[in-house]
Amino acid sequence: MNQMAPETKNRADAMLGLLAPSLYSDYVKVYPRAVSGRFRNIKWAILIACLAAYYIAPWIRWDRGPNAPDQALLLDMAGRRGYFFWIEIWPQEVYYLTGLLILGAVALFLATALFGRVWCGYTCPQTVWTDLFMLVERWIEGDRNARIKLDQQPFSFNKAWRKTAKHAVWLVIAATTGGAWIMYFQDAPTVTREIFTGDASGGTYFFFGLFTGTTYLLAGWAREQVCTYMCPWPRFQAAMQDEHTLAVTYQGWRGEARGKHKAGESWEGRGDCVDCRACVNVCPTGIDIRDGMQLECIGCGLCIDACDEIMTKVDRPQRLIDFVSIANLERRAQKQPTILKLIRSRTVIYAAMLVLVAAIMAGALLTRASWEMNVLHDRAPLYVTLSDGSLRNGYTIKLLNKTRDERTLYLTIEGIPQATMFLAGEGEAPSSRLPVTVPPDDVGDYRVFVKAPRQVIKESSTTLRFNVVDEQGRRLTGYKSTFNAPN
Amino acid sequence: MPTKIEKDSVTGTETTGHEWDGIKELNNPLPKWWLYVFYACVLFSAVWMVLYPSVPYLRSHFGGVLGYTQRDAVAKRLEEASGAQAQYRDQIAKLDIQAVKADADLNRFALAGGRVLFAENCAPCHQSGGTGAKGYPSLADDDWLWGGKLEDIQMTLQHGVRSTNDDDTRVSQMPRFLADGLLTMPQIQAVAQHVLSLSGLDKPNADGAKLFAEQCASCHGEQGKGMREVGAPNLTDKIWLYGGDKAVVVQSIAYSRGGVMPAWAGRLDDATIKMLALYVHALGGGE
């Protein structure tokens, strides 16, 4: 880093300022200090849970029988199927995924309205991986002061091996992350073996490299720049918050006036803040929480831990910085009892939306049919007059078999007496009950002709219902179509 | 133009000087890395401009040093596609049409290709899906003038009907009974009534039946069931190529009919004709 003396830098800035206002700011590297305490422990626990879930999930096996993949979570792009434990979806059912995303979004709104930026501070992948990368950094290069010193040092063997080791470990973690991402789209054991043996496809290596690269870049280099400049969420999440939303807040009424404090000095006439900058030093985004609510604050609460440590040392009450709502901050300042107001119109609306979407999803899942049918009436010719005067209509029928068994089912028609049907090109006698064999986990495609005597057709368009029944005559699915005739 | 640039008291940042309803905008500086990413994008587009078609001239454009055009790319893909079809087409050309039908893969290819070929070559007269029109027979029904077996259809496609440039064309000529003076108008009226009575559209006519036996039965058969060897239509069914009104039937007898279909053997290759024959056969009326 180019370290200019402050007065030199100010003069240079002032001279530049005469020419043009400063449009671009230098990157200020953040060196967060290690901290321990309640919120750090919660953050570690969530980090471990998130990483474990991410890395282990694709290895969970789920038996679906001989002809299906045995991976519990799998988005099989080539086979066009999505597997989620006992649920299997086809491409046209992608709205289940959409529903899942909507559920996630509404849950995020609700959590934000209640507890502020807990997503940003604890569960966002950017936070989780950045935290992990910082842990590695601390192990290899030391804590805040050691790292600042190392960066200021001229090139040396000590600096070289520490930097090399750090980036090497980062790259290994990034590669594991990128590799695990691939496993959600291909069979995990197979693709892991193929990546090492060189048998994986070019596309697999491309995405493996892409997600390795982005992980390394975002968690190693970009860090808080992602939250401040790239992510849209900090910009509009204020819309979900109100005066009862929890936020990491410096309680100025208690802290000011701040100032250095020597042991034995009186606390009369001054605030509890001893201006030690512990809250600034531990902040992963490098801000001063005492400046009030800021866009850059991810609400992780590490400054609370740092401050509590100091408050204990100077024998003042903890939680000078606290998770507290604006409403309660004012009440505390006026020595009024605090209130907990979880039920507000916005939280009720978010909760109701959550329940509604979840109910719709559950309903859709429970009523999901194993069989589906589509019937397409020929557009040309709409009808054909046969030599004996009877009428014939052509249909293309698609029968979706979402089970894992090949089945022979029966196609029946209702709505037109004496109507019969036959499959194109089979040369079989027309009948009113047509056997069709549907391959497992596939779509059966049939050209069907329906024939009816002229005298039973009264309208130019008569409703004709196709049904699919099993051997016992139970109806599995159906489709309402029409039978067309000359006017 | 911004007019009043001032320093914001809370953040110490300058404003842009823009003000809307009392709300002012801070002029926060962008990070340097953002600027460098922007420069990288500018560089990328400069390289792109050199490599790919970019600058328009008055009558043409700068084509890029790689010489890439989307037109060529499409042409190449089409060539690849027809190359991939070649193996199927060669097989179809080589095999007998029944053997093509028996091979599931070839048959599927022929039906899919036949659909497109039919739309290109046949649909202008026979309509899409072989619906047919007045004077142009429906190919989806079960009534065939010259035969509805695969081989019959293939033969008709190859040589056409009354085609002037094919010696093996299917040919027959119905006499113009009035114009050639073979029957008088009242006689024709009687024959027409008899013809319509064959499919229950009119009352029987004894004179007409007698004249029919003398003049028409040699081609249309004693019962009026038609004769495919000469393309004589079945007069007892419910299908009327030119219409089933008495006036139309009278017109047909008096001045004759004789639809023409071109011979396709010279225009389409063997595989294409077989594919078309298979497609037409599968429209619903194939025998």
CSV table of C-alpha atoms in Angstrom, one decimal, chain B residues 11-270:
chain,number,residue,atom,x,y,z
B,11,THR,CA,-21.6,12.7,6.2
B,12,GLY,CA,-19.3,15.4,5.1
B,13,THR,CA,-19.9,14.4,1.5
B,14,GLU,CA,-20.6,17.0,-1.2
B,15,THR,CA,-24.1,17.0,-2.9
B,16,THR,CA,-24.6,16.8,-6.6
B,17,GLY,CA,-26.5,20.1,-6.5
B,18,HIS,CA,-29.7,18.4,-7.6
B,19,GLU,CA,-32.7,18.8,-5.4
B,20,TRP,CA,-36.2,17.3,-5.7
B,21,ASP,CA,-38.9,18.4,-3.2
B,22,GLY,CA,-36.2,19.1,-0.6
B,23,ILE,CA,-34.4,15.8,-1.1
B,24,LYS,CA,-30.7,16.2,-2.1
B,25,GLU,CA,-28.4,13.7,-3.7
B,26,LEU,CA,-25.0,12.9,-2.2
B,27,ASN,CA,-22.1,12.7,-4.6
B,28,ASN,CA,-20.5,9.6,-3.2
B,29,PRO,CA,-17.4,8.6,-5.1
B,30,LEU,CA,-17.4,5.2,-6.9
B,31,PRO,CA,-14.7,2.7,-5.9
B,32,LYS,CA,-11.6,2.6,-8.1
B,33,TRP,CA,-12.1,-1.1,-8.9
B,34,TRP,CA,-15.4,-0.2,-10.5
B,35,LEU,CA,-13.6,2.2,-12.7
B,36,TYR,CA,-11.0,-0.4,-13.7
B,37,VAL,CA,-13.8,-2.9,-14.5
B,38,PHE,CA,-15.3,-0.2,-16.8
B,39,TYR,CA,-11.9,0.3,-18.5
B,40,ALA,CA,-11.7,-3.5,-19.0
B,41,CYS,CA,-15.1,-3.5,-20.6
B,42,VAL,CA,-14.1,-0.6,-23.0
B,43,LEU,CA,-10.9,-2.6,-23.9
B,44,PHE,CA,-13.0,-5.7,-24.5
B,45,SER,CA,-15.4,-3.9,-26.9
B,46,ALA,CA,-12.4,-2.4,-28.7
B,47,VAL,CA,-10.9,-5.9,-29.3
B,48,TRP,CA,-14.4,-7.1,-30.3
B,49,MET,CA,-14.7,-4.3,-32.9
B,50,VAL,CA,-11.5,-5.4,-34.5
B,51,LEU,CA,-12.4,-9.1,-34.5
B,52,TYR,CA,-16.1,-9.1,-35.4
B,53,PRO,CA,-18.3,-7.2,-37.9
B,54,SER,CA,-18.8,-3.7,-36.3
B,55,VAL,CA,-18.5,-0.4,-38.2
B,56,PRO,CA,-21.1,0.3,-40.8
B,57,TYR,CA,-19.9,2.0,-44.0
B,58,LEU,CA,-22.2,3.7,-46.5
B,59,ARG,CA,-22.7,0.7,-48.7
B,60,SER,CA,-21.2,-2.2,-46.7
B,61,HIS,CA,-19.6,-2.6,-43.3
B,62,PHE,CA,-16.3,-3.5,-41.7
B,63,GLY,CA,-16.4,-7.4,-41.5
B,64,GLY,CA,-13.8,-7.9,-38.7
B,65,VAL,CA,-10.5,-9.7,-39.1
B,66,LEU,CA,-12.0,-13.1,-38.1
B,67,GLY,CA,-14.3,-12.9,-41.1
B,68,TYR,CA,-17.3,-14.2,-39.1
B,69,THR,CA,-20.8,-13.7,-40.3
B,70,GLN,CA,-24.1,-15.1,-38.9
B,71,ARG,CA,-25.2,-15.9,-42.4
B,72,ASP,CA,-22.2,-18.2,-42.9
B,73,ALA,CA,-22.8,-19.7,-39.4
B,74,VAL,CA,-26.4,-20.6,-40.3
B,75,ALA,CA,-25.3,-22.0,-43.7
B,76,LYS,CA,-22.8,-24.1,-42.0
B,77,ARG,CA,-25.3,-25.4,-39.5
B,78,LEU,CA,-27.8,-26.2,-42.3
B,79,GLU,CA,-25.1,-28.1,-44.2
B,80,GLU,CA,-24.3,-30.1,-41.1
B,81,ALA,CA,-28.0,-30.8,-40.6
B,82,SER,CA,-28.5,-32.0,-44.1
B,83,GLY,CA,-25.3,-34.0,-43.8
B,84,ALA,CA,-26.8,-35.7,-40.8
B,85,GLN,CA,-29.9,-36.5,-42.8
B,86,ALA,CA,-28.0,-38.0,-45.6
B,87,GLN,CA,-27.6,-41.5,-43.9
B,88,TYR,CA,-31.5,-41.7,-43.6
B,89,ARG,CA,-32.2,-40.4,-47.1
B,90,ASP,CA,-29.6,-42.8,-48.7
B,91,GLN,CA,-31.3,-45.7,-46.9
B,92,ILE,CA,-34.7,-44.7,-48.0
B,93,ALA,CA,-33.6,-44.2,-51.6
B,94,LYS,CA,-32.1,-47.7,-51.6
B,95,LEU,CA,-34.8,-49.7,-49.9
B,96,ASP,CA,-38.2,-50.8,-51.2
B,97,ILE,CA,-41.0,-48.5,-49.8
B,98,GLN,CA,-42.5,-51.4,-47.7
B,99,ALA,CA,-39.1,-52.0,-46.2
B,100,VAL,CA,-38.9,-48.3,-45.3
B,101,LYS,CA,-42.3,-48.5,-43.6
B,102,ALA,CA,-41.2,-51.6,-41.7
B,103,ASP,CA,-38.1,-49.9,-40.3
B,104,ALA,CA,-39.3,-47.8,-37.3
B,105,ASP,CA,-36.5,-45.3,-37.4
B,106,LEU,CA,-36.7,-44.7,-41.2
B,107,ASN,CA,-40.5,-44.5,-41.0
B,108,ARG,CA,-40.4,-41.9,-38.3
B,109,PHE,CA,-37.8,-39.9,-40.3
B,110,ALA,CA,-39.9,-40.2,-43.5
B,111,LEU,CA,-43.1,-39.1,-41.8
B,112,ALA,CA,-41.5,-36.1,-40.2
B,113,GLY,CA,-39.7,-35.1,-43.4
B,114,GLY,CA,-42.8,-35.9,-45.5
B,115,ARG,CA,-44.8,-33.4,-43.5
B,116,VAL,CA,-42.4,-30.6,-44.5
B,117,LEU,CA,-42.1,-31.8,-48.1
B,118,PHE,CA,-45.9,-32.0,-48.4
B,119,ALA,CA,-46.3,-28.4,-47.2
B,120,GLU,CA,-43.7,-27.3,-49.8
B,121,ASN,CA,-44.8,-29.3,-52.8
B,122,CYS,CA,-48.4,-30.6,-52.4
B,123,ALA,CA,-50.3,-28.3,-50.1
B,124,PRO,CA,-50.9,-25.6,-52.7
B,125,CYS,CA,-53.5,-27.9,-54.4
B,126,HIS,CA,-54.3,-30.6,-51.8
B,127,GLN,CA,-54.3,-28.1,-48.8
B,128,SER,CA,-52.4,-28.7,-45.6
B,129,GLY,CA,-52.9,-32.0,-44.1
B,130,GLY,CA,-54.3,-33.3,-47.4
B,131,THR,CA,-57.7,-31.7,-46.7
B,132,GLY,CA,-58.4,-31.4,-50.4
B,133,ALA,CA,-60.5,-28.8,-52.3
B,134,LYS,CA,-63.0,-28.8,-55.1
B,135,GLY,CA,-61.3,-30.7,-58.0
B,136,TYR,CA,-58.3,-31.6,-55.8
B,137,PRO,CA,-59.0,-34.9,-54.0
B,138,SER,CA,-58.8,-35.2,-50.2
B,139,LEU,CA,-55.8,-37.4,-49.4
B,140,ALA,CA,-57.0,-38.0,-45.8
B,141,ASP,CA,-60.1,-39.9,-46.7
B,142,ASP,CA,-60.5,-43.5,-47.7
B,143,ASP,CA,-61.6,-42.9,-51.2
B,144,TRP,CA,-58.9,-43.3,-53.9
B,145,LEU,CA,-59.2,-42.6,-57.6
B,146,TRP,CA,-56.0,-44.5,-58.6
B,147,GLY,CA,-55.4,-46.7,-55.5
B,148,GLY,CA,-54.5,-46.1,-51.9
B,149,LYS,CA,-51.7,-48.6,-51.4
B,150,LEU,CA,-48.2,-47.3,-50.7
B,151,GLU,CA,-47.0,-48.5,-54.2
B,152,ASP,CA,-50.1,-46.8,-55.9
B,153,ILE,CA,-49.4,-43.5,-54.2
B,154,GLN,CA,-45.7,-43.7,-55.0
B,155,MET,CA,-46.6,-44.4,-58.7
B,156,THR,CA,-49.0,-41.5,-58.8
B,157,LEU,CA,-46.4,-39.2,-57.3
B,158,GLN,CA,-43.7,-40.3,-59.7
B,159,HIS,CA,-45.7,-40.1,-63.0
B,160,GLY,CA,-48.6,-37.8,-62.1
B,161,VAL,CA,-52.1,-37.8,-63.6
B,162,ARG,CA,-52.6,-36.8,-67.2
B,163,SER,CA,-49.2,-35.2,-67.0
B,164,THR,CA,-48.1,-34.0,-70.4
B,165,ASN,CA,-44.4,-34.6,-69.9
B,166,ASP,CA,-44.4,-38.2,-68.6
B,167,ASP,CA,-45.1,-41.1,-70.9
B,168,ASP,CA,-46.0,-43.4,-68.0
B,169,THR,CA,-48.4,-41.0,-66.5
B,170,ARG,CA,-51.8,-42.2,-65.2
B,171,VAL,CA,-54.2,-41.3,-68.0
B,172,SER,CA,-57.8,-41.7,-68.9
B,173,GLN,CA,-60.3,-39.5,-70.6
B,174,MET,CA,-64.0,-39.3,-69.9
B,175,PRO,CA,-66.1,-38.5,-73.0
B,176,ARG,CA,-67.8,-35.1,-73.3
B,177,PHE,CA,-71.2,-36.6,-73.7
B,178,LEU,CA,-73.1,-33.5,-74.7
B,179,ALA,CA,-70.3,-31.6,-76.5
B,180,ASP,CA,-69.3,-34.7,-78.5
B,181,GLY,CA,-73.0,-35.4,-79.3
B,182,LEU,CA,-73.2,-38.8,-77.6
B,183,LEU,CA,-76.2,-37.9,-75.4
B,184,THR,CA,-78.8,-35.2,-75.5
B,185,MET,CA,-79.5,-32.9,-72.6
B,186,PRO,CA,-82.7,-34.8,-71.4
B,187,GLN,CA,-80.8,-38.1,-71.5
B,188,ILE,CA,-77.9,-36.5,-69.5
B,189,GLN,CA,-80.5,-35.3,-66.9
B,190,ALA,CA,-81.8,-38.8,-66.6
B,191,VAL,CA,-78.3,-40.3,-66.2
B,192,ALA,CA,-77.5,-37.7,-63.6
B,193,GLN,CA,-80.6,-38.6,-61.6
B,194,HIS,CA,-79.7,-42.2,-61.8
B,195,VAL,CA,-76.1,-41.5,-60.6
B,196,LEU,CA,-77.4,-39.5,-57.6
B,197,SER,CA,-79.9,-42.3,-56.8
B,198,LEU,CA,-76.9,-44.6,-56.4
B,199,SER,CA,-76.0,-42.9,-53.1
B,200,GLY,CA,-79.6,-42.2,-52.1
B,201,LEU,CA,-79.6,-38.5,-53.2
B,202,ASP,CA,-82.4,-38.8,-55.7
B,203,LYS,CA,-85.2,-41.1,-56.9
B,204,PRO,CA,-84.3,-44.0,-59.2
B,205,ASN,CA,-84.6,-43.3,-63.0
B,206,ALA,CA,-85.2,-46.3,-65.3
B,207,ASP,CA,-84.1,-44.5,-68.5
B,208,GLY,CA,-81.1,-43.1,-66.7
B,209,ALA,CA,-80.2,-46.6,-65.5
B,210,LYS,CA,-80.4,-48.0,-69.0
B,211,LEU,CA,-78.3,-45.2,-70.5
B,212,PHE,CA,-75.8,-45.7,-67.6
B,213,ALA,CA,-75.4,-49.4,-68.4
B,214,GLU,CA,-74.8,-48.5,-72.1
B,215,GLN,CA,-72.5,-45.5,-71.8
B,216,CYS,CA,-70.9,-45.4,-68.4
B,217,ALA,CA,-70.6,-48.9,-66.9
B,218,SER,CA,-67.6,-49.8,-69.0
B,219,CYS,CA,-65.5,-47.5,-66.8
B,220,HIS,CA,-67.6,-46.8,-63.7
B,221,GLY,CA,-68.8,-50.4,-63.4
B,222,GLU,CA,-72.3,-51.9,-63.6
B,223,GLN,CA,-73.0,-50.9,-60.0
B,224,GLY,CA,-71.2,-47.6,-60.4
B,225,LYS,CA,-68.5,-48.6,-58.0
B,226,GLY,CA,-65.8,-47.1,-60.2
B,227,MET,CA,-62.6,-48.6,-61.6
B,228,ARG,CA,-59.2,-47.7,-60.3
B,229,GLU,CA,-57.3,-48.9,-63.3
B,230,VAL,CA,-58.7,-46.0,-65.3
B,231,GLY,CA,-59.2,-43.6,-62.4
B,232,ALA,CA,-62.9,-43.8,-62.7
B,233,PRO,CA,-64.5,-42.6,-59.4
B,234,ASN,CA,-66.9,-44.6,-57.3
B,235,LEU,CA,-70.3,-43.0,-57.8
B,236,THR,CA,-72.0,-44.8,-54.9
B,237,ASP,CA,-70.1,-43.3,-52.0
B,238,LYS,CA,-70.6,-40.0,-50.2
B,239,ILE,CA,-67.6,-38.3,-51.6
B,240,TRP,CA,-68.0,-35.9,-54.5
B,241,LEU,CA,-64.8,-34.4,-56.0
B,242,TYR,CA,-66.6,-31.6,-57.8
B,243,GLY,CA,-69.8,-31.5,-55.6
B,244,GLY,CA,-72.9,-33.6,-55.3
B,245,ASP,CA,-75.6,-31.2,-56.7
B,246,LYS,CA,-77.5,-32.4,-59.8
B,247,ALA,CA,-76.3,-29.4,-61.8
B,248,VAL,CA,-72.7,-30.2,-61.1
B,249,VAL,CA,-73.2,-33.9,-62.1
B,250,VAL,CA,-74.9,-32.8,-65.3
B,251,GLN,CA,-72.0,-30.5,-66.0
B,252,SER,CA,-69.5,-33.4,-65.4
B,253,ILE,CA,-71.4,-35.7,-67.8
B,254,ALA,CA,-71.9,-33.1,-70.5
B,255,TYR,CA,-68.4,-31.6,-70.6
B,256,SER,CA,-66.3,-34.2,-68.8
B,257,ARG,CA,-63.7,-33.8,-66.1
B,258,GLY,CA,-60.0,-34.5,-66.1
B,259,GLY,CA,-57.9,-33.3,-63.2
B,260,VAL,CA,-54.2,-32.9,-63.8
B,261,MET,CA,-51.3,-33.6,-61.4
B,262,PRO,CA,-47.7,-33.1,-62.5
B,263,ALA,CA,-45.2,-35.9,-62.6
B,264,TRP,CA,-42.7,-35.4,-59.8
B,265,ALA,CA,-40.1,-37.9,-60.8
B,266,GLY,CA,-38.0,-35.4,-62.6
B,267,ARG,CA,-38.3,-32.7,-59.9
B,268,LEU,CA,-38.0,-34.6,-56.7
B,269,ASP,CA,-35.5,-37.4,-56.0
B,270,ASP,CA,-36.5,-40.9,-55.2
